[in-house]
Amino acid sequence: QVQLVESGGGSVQAGGSLRLSCAVSRFTSSTYSMAWFRQAPGKEREGVAAIDSGGTKMYAESVKGRFTISQDNAKNILYLQMNSLKPEDTAMYYCAAVAGLSAIQALNDRVYGMDYWGKGTLVTISS
């Protein structure tokens, strides 16, 4: 059974950093497009960052220059390095995977959909 398991969430002050990890099992993450999404209380889920099987990376405008998506193909782990965190980054963060889409398509899950989802890890940023 395919599993995506996120970790690395926590509570930090504004300006701090966190690194989220997503351990992937039962498929090779490098053959899929992988993405991070987040959902804040009372808000819709939004795509944060994505990387496709060709290595192309895409970011939401709100996190460009602060967040970096990467993956360790040998370990089958997806990462999201988050720097200069802001209170508005507070949300549940989810890892997701989809086959056959580009990174920009993967960020737009309302249109294209993702094949697999993790259960999320909570990030709380205090001011």
C-alpha positions as a Markdown table, in Angstrom:
| # | Residue | x | y | z |
|---|---|---|---|---|
| 1 | Gln | 0.0 | 0.0 | 0.0 |
| 2 | Val | 1.3 | 3.4 | -0.9 |
| 3 | Gln | 2.2 | 5.6 | 2.0 |
| 4 | Leu | 3.3 | 9.2 | 2.4 |
| 5 | Val | 4.3 | 10.1 | 6.0 |
| 6 | Glu | 5.1 | 13.7 | 6.8 |
| 7 | Ser | 7.2 | 14.8 | 9.8 |
| 8 | Gly | 9.1 | 17.9 | 10.9 |
| 9 | Gly | 6.2 | 20.2 | 11.8 |
| 10 | Gly | 6.2 | 22.2 | 15.0 |
| 11 | Ser | 6.0 | 25.6 | 16.6 |
| 12 | Val | 8.5 | 28.3 | 15.9 |
| 13 | Gln | 8.6 | 32.0 | 16.1 |
| 14 | Ala | 8.3 | 34.2 | 13.1 |
| 15 | Gly | 11.6 | 34.4 | 11.2 |
| 16 | Gly | 12.5 | 30.9 | 12.1 |
| 17 | Ser | 13.0 | 27.8 | 10.0 |
| 18 | Leu | 11.6 | 24.3 | 9.7 |
| 19 | Arg | 12.3 | 21.4 | 7.4 |
| 20 | Leu | 9.4 | 19.1 | 6.6 |
| 21 | Ser | 10.0 | 15.6 | 5.4 |
| 22 | Cys | 7.8 | 13.2 | 3.6 |
| 23 | Ala | 8.8 | 9.5 | 3.6 |
| 24 | Val | 7.5 | 7.7 | 0.6 |
| 25 | Ser | 6.9 | 4.0 | 0.4 |
| 26 | Arg | 5.6 | 1.5 | -2.2 |
| 27 | Phe | 6.6 | 3.7 | -5.2 |
| 28 | Thr | 9.6 | 5.6 | -6.4 |
| 29 | Ser | 9.0 | 9.3 | -5.7 |
| 30 | Ser | 11.4 | 10.4 | -8.5 |
| 31 | Thr | 9.0 | 8.9 | -11.1 |
| 32 | Tyr | 6.1 | 11.0 | -9.8 |
| 33 | Ser | 5.4 | 14.7 | -9.4 |
| 34 | Met | 5.6 | 15.4 | -5.7 |
| 35 | Ala | 4.1 | 18.4 | -4.0 |
| 36 | Trp | 3.5 | 20.1 | -0.7 |
| 37 | Phe | 0.1 | 21.6 | 0.1 |
| 38 | Arg | -1.2 | 23.4 | 3.2 |
| 39 | Gln | -4.5 | 24.2 | 4.7 |
| 40 | Ala | -5.0 | 26.9 | 7.3 |
| 41 | Pro | -8.1 | 26.9 | 9.6 |
| 42 | Gly | -11.0 | 28.3 | 7.7 |
| 43 | Lys | -9.1 | 28.5 | 4.4 |
| 44 | Glu | -9.0 | 26.4 | 1.3 |
| 45 | Arg | -6.1 | 24.1 | 0.6 |
| 46 | Glu | -3.3 | 25.6 | -1.5 |
| 47 | Gly | -0.4 | 24.3 | -3.3 |
| 48 | Val | 2.9 | 25.4 | -1.8 |
| 49 | Ala | 5.7 | 23.8 | -3.9 |
| 50 | Ala | 6.0 | 21.0 | -6.4 |
| 51 | Ile | 8.8 | 19.0 | -8.2 |
| 52 | Asp | 8.1 | 16.9 | -11.2 |
| 53 | Ser | 9.9 | 13.8 | -12.4 |
| 54 | Gly | 12.2 | 15.9 | -14.6 |
| 55 | Gly | 13.3 | 18.0 | -11.6 |
| 56 | Thr | 11.4 | 21.1 | -12.4 |
| 57 | Lys | 10.3 | 23.0 | -9.3 |
| 58 | Met | 7.4 | 25.4 | -8.9 |
| 59 | Tyr | 6.4 | 27.5 | -6.0 |
| 60 | Ala | 3.4 | 29.5 | -4.8 |
| 61 | Glu | 4.1 | 33.2 | -5.0 |
| 62 | Ser | 3.6 | 33.5 | -1.3 |
| 63 | Val | 6.6 | 31.3 | -0.5 |
| 64 | Lys | 9.0 | 32.0 | -3.4 |
| 65 | Gly | 12.4 | 32.8 | -2.1 |
| 66 | Arg | 11.6 | 31.4 | 1.4 |
| 67 | Phe | 10.7 | 27.7 | 0.8 |
| 68 | Thr | 12.7 | 25.1 | -1.1 |
| 69 | Ile | 11.4 | 21.7 | -2.3 |
| 70 | Ser | 13.9 | 18.9 | -2.8 |
| 71 | Gln | 14.0 | 15.2 | -2.8 |
| 72 | Asp | 16.5 | 12.5 | -1.8 |
| 73 | Asn | 15.9 | 9.8 | -4.5 |
| 74 | Ala | 18.1 | 7.3 | -2.7 |
| 75 | Lys | 16.1 | 7.5 | 0.5 |
| 76 | Asn | 12.7 | 8.2 | -1.3 |
| 77 | Ile | 12.1 | 11.3 | 0.9 |
| 78 | Leu | 10.7 | 14.6 | -0.1 |
| 79 | Tyr | 11.7 | 17.7 | 1.8 |
| 80 | Leu | 10.4 | 21.2 | 2.2 |
| 81 | Gln | 12.9 | 23.7 | 3.7 |
| 82 | Met | 11.0 | 26.6 | 5.1 |
| 83 | Asn | 12.9 | 29.8 | 6.0 |
| 84 | Ser | 11.8 | 33.3 | 7.2 |
| 85 | Leu | 8.6 | 31.8 | 8.4 |
| 86 | Lys | 5.6 | 34.1 | 8.9 |
| 87 | Pro | 2.5 | 33.7 | 11.1 |
| 88 | Glu | 0.5 | 33.3 | 7.8 |
| 89 | Asp | 2.5 | 30.2 | 7.1 |
| 90 | Thr | 0.6 | 28.5 | 10.0 |
| 91 | Ala | -1.2 | 25.5 | 8.6 |
| 92 | Met | -1.4 | 21.8 | 8.3 |
| 93 | Tyr | 1.1 | 20.8 | 5.6 |
| 94 | Tyr | 0.5 | 17.8 | 3.4 |
| 95 | Cys | 2.7 | 15.8 | 1.1 |
| 96 | Ala | 1.1 | 14.5 | -2.1 |
| 97 | Ala | 2.1 | 12.6 | -5.2 |
| 98 | Val | 0.7 | 12.3 | -8.7 |
| 99 | Ala | 1.8 | 10.5 | -11.9 |
| 100 | Gly | 2.0 | 12.1 | -15.3 |
| 101 | Leu | 1.7 | 15.8 | -14.4 |
| 102 | Ser | 4.1 | 18.7 | -14.6 |
| 103 | Ala | 5.1 | 20.6 | -11.4 |
| 104 | Ile | 2.8 | 23.5 | -12.3 |
| 105 | Gln | -0.1 | 21.1 | -12.9 |
| 106 | Ala | 0.6 | 19.3 | -9.6 |
| 107 | Leu | 0.3 | 22.6 | -7.7 |
| 108 | Asn | -3.2 | 23.0 | -9.1 |
| 109 | Asp | -4.8 | 20.0 | -7.5 |
| 110 | Arg | -8.3 | 21.5 | -7.8 |
| 111 | Val | -8.1 | 21.0 | -11.5 |
| 112 | Tyr | -5.8 | 18.0 | -11.9 |
| 113 | Gly | -6.0 | 16.1 | -8.6 |
| 114 | Met | -3.3 | 14.1 | -6.8 |
| 115 | Asp | -3.1 | 10.3 | -6.6 |
| 116 | Tyr | -1.8 | 10.0 | -3.0 |
| 117 | Trp | -1.9 | 12.1 | 0.1 |
| 118 | Gly | -0.2 | 12.0 | 3.5 |
| 119 | Lys | -2.0 | 12.8 | 6.7 |
| 120 | Gly | -0.2 | 16.0 | 7.3 |
| 121 | Thr | 2.1 | 17.7 | 9.8 |
| 122 | Leu | 1.1 | 20.9 | 11.7 |
| 123 | Val | 3.2 | 24.0 | 11.4 |
| 124 | Thr | 2.5 | 26.9 | 13.8 |
| 125 | Ile | 4.3 | 30.2 | 13.6 |
| 126 | Ser | 4.0 | 32.7 | 16.4 |
| 127 | Ser | 4.6 | 36.4 | 16.0 |
